[in-house]
Amino acid sequence: MTDRVLTVTELTKHFDGLPAVDGTSFEVREHEVVSIIGPNGSGKTTTLNLLSGLLRPQHGTVVFDGTDITGRLPDALAAIGLTRTFQNGRVFGTMSIDDNVTVGLTPKLRAARPLARLRRIPVLRWIPLLAETVVALVRPPSVRREERETAQTVTGQLERFGDRLLPRRSQEAATLSYANRRRTEIARALAPSPRLLLLDEPTAGMNPAETDEVMHQLLALKRDGQTMLLVEHKLDLVMTVSDRVIVMDHGVIIAEGTPAEVQADPAVIEAYLGSRRGRAVADIAPSGATDEGDHE
Ligand code: ADP
Ligand code: MG
């Protein structure tokens, strides 16, 4: 196994002939935190959508842990250790925090999902569904053991967030504050212990105190060795948590390097500041910018 968790080569996605991601190549190594920054519309979310299987590239390849995963669907990717969160935050409003986080573990369930691989074969899809119904009714010891393990994993994930989520774990997600819904989503993505976690603007819409809290959680994950690819607007956070920063503009990578290298790069200053160039990039962190305009 190489220390390269992700290798992206010439990734390309056009919408109606307009390039959103235009031949980008980069890699993420084990235990690294890599951030993608860039102005609105520069192709950051599209990149994550291509990596996580929501979109299929017109050209290029994505190799994850030595396996070509280009075009594979999100649930298959989650099962092999690639999970994500969304720019707008996505939780199931009528489900409890517990159940939302448990959903993140579904692709990894073995006892409760016998013959899951047959699900991908349309004419045989009924066989795993029947088998799942039978084990759900009979609840053999293997299923009960798996349920206990799942509950423990969920509790462990909720504990990451101190008393933010644990006391509310049986509440419907729709009743939570915006920040707590986003924390729930992060817990769900982390539940299956992904080899690579993709985060699309995890602090979008959060106030400075909430942003700071998420930053410390990301730093704690980094200390645990969690490999992460982060899209984020708030440059203070990016510069604090990242080992490397990739800068996109108009679908292409215009700079890449350590936070210090990128901050000093004239092309980056130009892309962020336009005519107001000359100030340090960190000075213009678009605080509070939420950029909630997903296009999926
Ligand atoms: P970012 O996340 O960097 O703000 P996006 O990746 O969301 O940027 O968008 C990149 C470009 O692709 C933008 O011009 C956007 O309008 C366009 N785009 C993204 N998704 C779609 C879509 N589903 N259909 C058409 N255009 C899209
Ligand atoms: Mg985006």
Tab-separated table of C-alpha atoms and ligand atoms in Angstrom:
chain	number	residue	atom	x	y	z
A	1	MET	CA	0.000	0.000	0.000
A	2	THR	CA	1.355	3.400	-0.926
A	3	ASP	CA	1.140	6.443	1.300
A	4	ARG	CA	-0.847	8.106	-1.463
A	5	VAL	CA	-4.478	7.924	-0.457
A	6	LEU	CA	-5.844	9.862	-3.423
A	7	THR	CA	-4.397	10.510	-6.860
A	8	VAL	CA	-6.434	12.710	-9.154
A	9	THR	CA	-5.340	12.959	-12.773
A	10	GLU	CA	-6.653	15.451	-15.321
A	11	LEU	CA	-10.088	15.569	-13.745
A	12	THR	CA	-12.532	17.319	-16.066
A	13	LYS	CA	-16.209	18.213	-15.785
A	14	HIS	CA	-18.053	20.509	-18.155
A	15	PHE	CA	-21.609	21.722	-17.694
A	16	ASP	CA	-23.209	22.588	-21.032
A	17	GLY	CA	-19.770	22.977	-22.529
A	18	LEU	CA	-18.560	25.308	-19.784
A	19	PRO	CA	-15.669	23.849	-17.795
A	20	ALA	CA	-16.330	23.699	-14.041
A	21	VAL	CA	-13.255	21.538	-13.416
A	22	ASP	CA	-10.746	21.642	-16.220
A	23	GLY	CA	-8.021	19.011	-16.106
A	24	THR	CA	-6.939	19.211	-12.478
A	25	SER	CA	-4.328	16.824	-11.081
A	26	PHE	CA	-3.325	16.551	-7.443
A	27	GLU	CA	-2.809	14.031	-4.695
A	28	VAL	CA	-3.483	13.561	-1.005
A	29	ARG	CA	-1.101	11.505	1.105
A	30	GLU	CA	-1.850	9.524	4.211
A	31	HIS	CA	-2.415	11.664	7.344
A	32	GLU	CA	-2.316	14.846	5.276
A	33	VAL	CA	-4.790	17.700	5.526
A	34	VAL	CA	-5.114	19.293	2.104
A	35	SER	CA	-7.382	22.271	1.501
A	36	ILE	CA	-8.868	23.541	-1.729
A	37	ILE	CA	-9.531	27.266	-1.743
A	38	GLY	CA	-10.621	29.631	-4.497
A	39	PRO	CA	-13.244	32.224	-5.382
A	40	ASN	CA	-16.926	31.297	-5.695
A	41	GLY	CA	-17.572	29.221	-8.790
A	42	SER	CA	-13.951	28.127	-9.139
A	43	GLY	CA	-14.871	24.421	-9.116
A	44	LYS	CA	-14.256	23.345	-5.512
A	45	THR	CA	-17.615	21.703	-4.836
A	46	THR	CA	-17.650	20.142	-8.300
A	47	THR	CA	-14.269	18.617	-7.496
A	48	LEU	CA	-15.635	17.048	-4.299
A	49	ASN	CA	-18.727	15.856	-6.192
A	50	LEU	CA	-16.490	14.146	-8.742
A	51	LEU	CA	-14.365	12.520	-6.040
A	52	SER	CA	-17.318	11.305	-3.992
A	53	GLY	CA	-19.240	9.790	-6.895
A	54	LEU	CA	-22.068	12.332	-7.164
A	55	LEU	CA	-20.825	13.388	-10.567
A	56	ARG	CA	-19.046	11.407	-13.224
A	57	PRO	CA	-16.074	13.131	-14.894
A	58	GLN	CA	-15.984	13.510	-18.657
A	59	HIS	CA	-12.266	12.912	-18.524
A	60	GLY	CA	-9.627	11.981	-15.985
A	61	THR	CA	-9.201	9.407	-13.254
A	62	VAL	CA	-9.515	9.169	-9.496
A	63	VAL	CA	-7.376	6.529	-7.804
A	64	PHE	CA	-8.153	5.823	-4.149
A	65	ASP	CA	-5.778	3.627	-2.206
A	66	GLY	CA	-4.405	2.134	-5.399
A	67	THR	CA	-7.849	1.387	-6.899
A	68	ASP	CA	-9.361	3.285	-9.812
A	69	ILE	CA	-12.697	4.506	-8.417
A	70	THR	CA	-13.626	6.876	-11.240
A	71	GLY	CA	-17.407	6.914	-11.646
A	72	ARG	CA	-18.184	4.677	-8.665
A	73	LEU	CA	-21.287	5.567	-6.698
A	74	PRO	CA	-21.241	7.236	-3.245
A	75	ASP	CA	-22.378	4.203	-1.228
A	76	ALA	CA	-19.710	2.014	-2.804
A	77	LEU	CA	-17.123	4.670	-1.976
A	78	ALA	CA	-18.322	4.987	1.614
A	79	ALA	CA	-17.962	1.220	2.003
A	80	ILE	CA	-14.276	1.418	1.033
A	81	GLY	CA	-13.527	4.420	3.242
A	82	LEU	CA	-14.294	7.627	1.374
A	83	THR	CA	-16.978	9.805	2.979
A	84	ARG	CA	-17.991	13.447	2.788
A	85	THR	CA	-20.030	16.306	4.150
A	86	PHE	CA	-21.949	18.853	2.086
A	87	GLN	CA	-21.609	22.590	1.663
A	88	ASN	CA	-25.236	23.150	2.653
A	89	GLY	CA	-25.328	20.540	5.367
A	90	ARG	CA	-27.508	17.511	4.813
A	91	VAL	CA	-29.209	15.652	7.617
A	92	PHE	CA	-32.466	13.706	7.720
A	93	GLY	CA	-34.719	16.166	9.539
A	94	THR	CA	-37.265	13.686	10.867
A	95	MET	CA	-34.615	11.294	12.157
A	96	SER	CA	-32.826	11.571	15.507
A	97	ILE	CA	-29.162	12.518	15.773
A	98	ASP	CA	-28.470	8.879	16.678
A	99	ASP	CA	-30.185	7.575	13.574
A	100	ASN	CA	-28.535	10.173	11.337
A	101	VAL	CA	-25.109	9.062	12.516
A	102	THR	CA	-26.062	5.376	12.308
A	103	VAL	CA	-26.875	5.878	8.623
A	104	GLY	CA	-23.189	6.634	8.096
A	105	LEU	CA	-22.372	3.108	9.236
A	106	THR	CA	-24.850	1.344	6.949
A	107	PRO	CA	-22.426	0.670	4.093
A	108	LYS	CA	-20.181	-1.149	6.567
A	109	LEU	CA	-22.812	-3.357	8.183
A	110	ARG	CA	-22.190	-7.040	7.574
A	111	ALA	CA	-24.568	-9.066	9.744
A	112	ALA	CA	-27.596	-6.841	9.044
A	113	ARG	CA	-26.913	-6.646	5.308
A	114	PRO	CA	-26.137	-10.157	4.116
A	115	LEU	CA	-25.324	-10.559	0.422
A	116	ALA	CA	-25.150	-6.747	0.054
A	117	ARG	CA	-22.950	-7.100	-2.995
A	118	LEU	CA	-25.805	-8.630	-4.985
A	119	ARG	CA	-27.657	-5.298	-4.685
A	120	ARG	CA	-25.666	-4.035	-7.626
A	121	ILE	CA	-27.028	-6.726	-9.934
A	122	PRO	CA	-30.543	-5.566	-10.910
A	123	VAL	CA	-32.118	-8.993	-11.529
A	124	LEU	CA	-30.755	-10.357	-8.240
A	125	ARG	CA	-31.520	-7.317	-6.098
A	126	TRP	CA	-34.483	-9.050	-4.423
A	127	ILE	CA	-32.208	-11.683	-2.836
A	128	PRO	CA	-30.334	-9.311	-0.436
A	129	LEU	CA	-33.601	-7.465	0.315
A	130	LEU	CA	-35.239	-10.725	1.307
A	131	ALA	CA	-32.197	-11.752	3.359
A	132	GLU	CA	-32.171	-8.354	5.149
A	133	THR	CA	-35.863	-8.695	5.980
A	134	VAL	CA	-35.289	-12.155	7.412
A	135	VAL	CA	-32.371	-11.102	9.659
A	136	ALA	CA	-34.324	-7.977	10.733
A	137	LEU	CA	-37.176	-10.213	11.884
A	138	VAL	CA	-35.121	-13.023	13.380
A	139	ARG	CA	-32.356	-10.804	14.793
A	140	PRO	CA	-29.756	-13.524	15.197
A	141	PRO	CA	-26.931	-12.977	17.751
A	142	SER	CA	-24.601	-11.641	15.036
A	143	VAL	CA	-27.081	-8.855	14.239
A	144	ARG	CA	-27.604	-7.983	17.900
A	145	ARG	CA	-23.826	-7.836	18.405
A	146	GLU	CA	-23.480	-5.572	15.392
A	147	GLU	CA	-26.249	-3.316	16.721
A	148	ARG	CA	-24.392	-2.958	20.036
A	149	GLU	CA	-21.145	-2.155	18.235
A	150	THR	CA	-22.938	0.377	16.062
A	151	ALA	CA	-24.459	2.094	19.108
A	152	GLN	CA	-21.021	2.302	20.733
A	153	THR	CA	-19.476	3.784	17.603
A	154	VAL	CA	-22.252	6.372	17.369
A	155	THR	CA	-21.755	7.354	21.018
A	156	GLY	CA	-18.017	7.681	20.422
A	157	GLN	CA	-18.630	10.011	17.489
A	158	LEU	CA	-21.090	12.143	19.446
A	159	GLU	CA	-18.589	12.441	22.305
A	160	ARG	CA	-16.226	14.290	19.971
A	161	PHE	CA	-18.587	17.234	20.163
A	162	GLY	CA	-18.701	17.456	23.968
A	163	ASP	CA	-22.169	18.316	25.200
A	164	ARG	CA	-23.336	19.714	21.870
A	165	LEU	CA	-24.917	16.511	20.571
A	166	LEU	CA	-24.914	13.867	23.317
A	167	PRO	CA	-27.718	15.336	25.465
A	168	ARG	CA	-29.847	15.783	22.326
A	169	ARG	CA	-29.099	12.463	20.688
A	170	SER	CA	-32.700	11.309	20.495
A	171	GLN	CA	-34.029	14.650	19.202
A	172	GLU	CA	-35.092	15.024	15.595
A	173	ALA	CA	-32.366	16.677	13.550
A	174	ALA	CA	-34.834	19.302	12.288
A	175	THR	CA	-35.118	20.704	15.830
A	176	LEU	CA	-31.374	21.322	16.125
A	177	SER	CA	-29.492	24.564	15.636
A	178	TYR	CA	-27.764	24.976	12.292
A	179	ALA	CA	-24.351	24.382	13.865
A	180	ASN	CA	-25.550	21.187	15.545
A	181	ARG	CA	-26.978	19.884	12.287
A	182	ARG	CA	-23.582	20.415	10.705
A	183	ARG	CA	-21.885	18.653	13.643
A	184	THR	CA	-24.288	15.737	13.181
A	185	GLU	CA	-23.302	15.547	9.541
A	186	ILE	CA	-19.603	15.499	10.401
A	187	ALA	CA	-20.244	12.737	12.966
A	188	ARG	CA	-22.080	10.713	10.308
A	189	ALA	CA	-19.201	11.067	7.838
A	190	LEU	CA	-16.682	10.078	10.515
A	191	ALA	CA	-18.668	7.130	11.892
A	192	PRO	CA	-17.311	4.517	9.465
A	193	SER	CA	-13.700	5.645	10.251
A	194	PRO	CA	-13.065	6.774	6.685
A	195	ARG	CA	-9.613	6.573	5.211
A	196	LEU	CA	-10.302	9.913	3.538
A	197	LEU	CA	-12.802	12.492	4.742
A	198	LEU	CA	-13.989	15.154	2.296
A	199	LEU	CA	-15.414	18.292	3.906
A	200	ASP	CA	-17.172	20.980	1.859
A	201	GLU	CA	-17.099	24.238	3.813
A	202	PRO	CA	-17.793	22.694	7.231
A	203	THR	CA	-18.013	26.135	8.842
A	204	ALA	CA	-20.188	27.844	6.221
A	205	GLY	CA	-22.858	29.842	8.012
A	206	MET	CA	-21.214	29.472	11.415
A	207	ASN	CA	-20.343	32.405	13.657
A	208	PRO	CA	-16.704	33.017	14.717
A	209	ALA	CA	-17.038	31.047	17.983
A	210	GLU	CA	-18.598	28.050	16.217
A	211	THR	CA	-15.971	28.255	13.481
A	212	ASP	CA	-13.239	28.235	16.088
A	213	GLU	CA	-14.759	25.166	17.717
A	214	VAL	CA	-14.861	23.296	14.392
A	215	MET	CA	-11.272	24.340	13.735
A	216	HIS	CA	-10.178	22.758	16.999
A	217	GLN	CA	-12.110	19.620	16.138
A	218	LEU	CA	-10.345	19.448	12.780
A	219	LEU	CA	-7.010	19.901	14.547
A	220	ALA	CA	-7.906	17.060	16.936
A	221	LEU	CA	-8.788	14.832	13.977
A	222	LYS	CA	-5.502	15.765	12.360
A	223	ARG	CA	-3.631	14.795	15.527
A	224	ASP	CA	-5.409	11.420	15.328
A	225	GLY	CA	-3.978	11.008	11.828
A	226	GLN	CA	-7.229	11.512	9.924
A	227	THR	CA	-6.557	12.206	6.240
A	228	MET	CA	-8.745	15.077	5.043
A	229	LEU	CA	-9.482	17.056	1.916
A	230	LEU	CA	-11.132	20.290	2.944
A	231	VAL	CA	-12.886	22.941	0.900
A	232	GLU	CA	-13.123	26.092	2.964
A	233	HIS	CA	-13.578	29.806	2.541
A	234	LYS	CA	-12.231	30.971	5.860
A	235	LEU	CA	-8.558	31.419	5.230
A	236	ASP	CA	-7.508	31.678	8.876
A	237	LEU	CA	-8.868	28.182	9.409
A	238	VAL	CA	-7.310	26.878	6.176
A	239	MET	CA	-3.898	28.250	7.026
A	240	THR	CA	-4.069	26.791	10.549
A	241	VAL	CA	-5.162	23.240	9.783
A	242	SER	CA	-3.671	22.505	6.343
A	243	ASP	CA	-0.418	20.799	5.444
A	244	ARG	CA	-0.914	21.832	1.843
A	245	VAL	CA	-3.247	24.211	0.051
A	246	ILE	CA	-4.509	23.939	-3.523
A	247	VAL	CA	-5.833	27.137	-5.071
A	248	MET	CA	-8.420	26.891	-7.843
A	249	ASP	CA	-9.713	29.578	-10.150
A	250	HIS	CA	-12.008	29.012	-13.150
A	251	GLY	CA	-11.719	25.238	-12.824
A	252	VAL	CA	-7.933	25.042	-12.863
A	253	ILE	CA	-5.302	24.853	-10.156
A	254	ILE	CA	-3.426	28.148	-10.115
A	255	ALA	CA	-1.192	27.460	-7.109
A	256	GLU	CA	-0.316	24.704	-4.694
A	257	GLY	CA	1.981	24.587	-1.696
A	258	THR	CA	2.291	25.034	2.025
A	259	PRO	CA	0.028	27.660	3.572
A	260	ALA	CA	2.956	30.105	3.704
A	261	GLU	CA	3.899	29.502	0.065
A	262	VAL	CA	0.362	29.924	-1.150
A	263	GLN	CA	-0.211	33.092	0.858
A	264	ALA	CA	2.809	34.702	-0.757
A	265	ASP	CA	1.900	33.624	-4.308
A	266	PRO	CA	1.115	36.614	-6.555
A	267	ALA	CA	-1.379	34.570	-8.636
A	268	VAL	CA	-3.347	33.779	-5.472
A	269	ILE	CA	-3.368	37.381	-4.340
A	270	GLU	CA	-4.578	38.372	-7.813
A	271	ALA	CA	-7.378	35.773	-7.862
A	272	TYR	CA	-8.616	36.797	-4.437
A	273	LEU	CA	-8.065	40.513	-4.608
A	274	GLY	CA	-8.259	41.494	-8.244
A	275	SER	CA	-7.470	45.174	-8.463
A	276	ARG	CA	-7.049	45.514	-4.700
A	277	ARG	CA	-3.849	43.476	-4.805
A	278	GLY	CA	-1.089	44.184	-2.383
A	279	ARG	CA	-2.732	43.168	0.868
A	280	ALA	CA	-1.903	39.851	2.454
A	281	VAL	CA	-4.315	37.075	1.512
A	282	ALA	CA	-5.094	36.354	5.152
A	283	ASP	CA	-6.348	39.895	5.547
A	284	ILE	CA	-9.203	39.292	3.176
A	285	ALA	CA	-10.635	36.111	4.639
A	286	PRO	CA	-14.276	36.473	3.630
A	287	SER	CA	-15.547	36.114	7.183
A	288	GLY	CA	-19.122	35.005	7.366
A	289	ALA	CA	-19.270	34.264	3.636
A	290	THR	CA	-21.556	31.309	3.326
A	291	ASP	CA	-21.668	30.645	-0.397
A	292	GLU	CA	-24.639	28.392	-0.073
A	293	GLY	CA	-25.234	28.054	-3.799
A	294	ASP	CA	-24.880	24.350	-4.562
A	295	HIS	CA	-25.935	23.314	-8.028
A	296	GLU	CA	-26.440	19.587	-7.790
B	1	ADP	P1	-17.289	26.476	-5.931
B	1	ADP	O1	-17.645	25.326	-5.048
B	1	ADP	O2	-15.819	26.660	-6.109
B	1	ADP	O3	-17.963	27.749	-5.520
B	1	ADP	P2	-18.737	24.991	-7.967
B	1	ADP	O4	-17.921	23.776	-8.123
B	1	ADP	O5	-19.995	24.897	-7.181
B	1	ADP	O6	-17.828	26.160	-7.410
B	1	ADP	O7	-19.113	25.542	-9.404
B	1	ADP	C1	-18.165	25.675	-10.453
B	1	ADP	C2	-18.864	26.151	-11.707
B	1	ADP	O8	-19.685	25.119	-12.212
B	1	ADP	C3	-19.762	27.361	-11.488
B	1	ADP	O9	-19.674	28.170	-12.643
B	1	ADP	C4	-21.130	26.735	-11.363
B	1	ADP	O10	-22.121	27.636	-11.782
B	1	ADP	C5	-21.027	25.549	-12.304
B	1	ADP	N1	-21.860	24.405	-11.904
B	1	ADP	C6	-21.690	23.655	-10.787
B	1	ADP	N2	-22.605	22.681	-10.731
B	1	ADP	C7	-23.375	22.804	-11.844
B	1	ADP	C8	-24.497	22.092	-12.380
B	1	ADP	N3	-24.991	21.014	-11.751
B	1	ADP	N4	-25.013	22.510	-13.556
B	1	ADP	C9	-24.503	23.565	-14.215
B	1	ADP	N5	-23.456	24.290	-13.778
B	1	ADP	C10	-22.892	23.922	-12.604
B	2	MG	MG	-18.800	25.227	-3.320
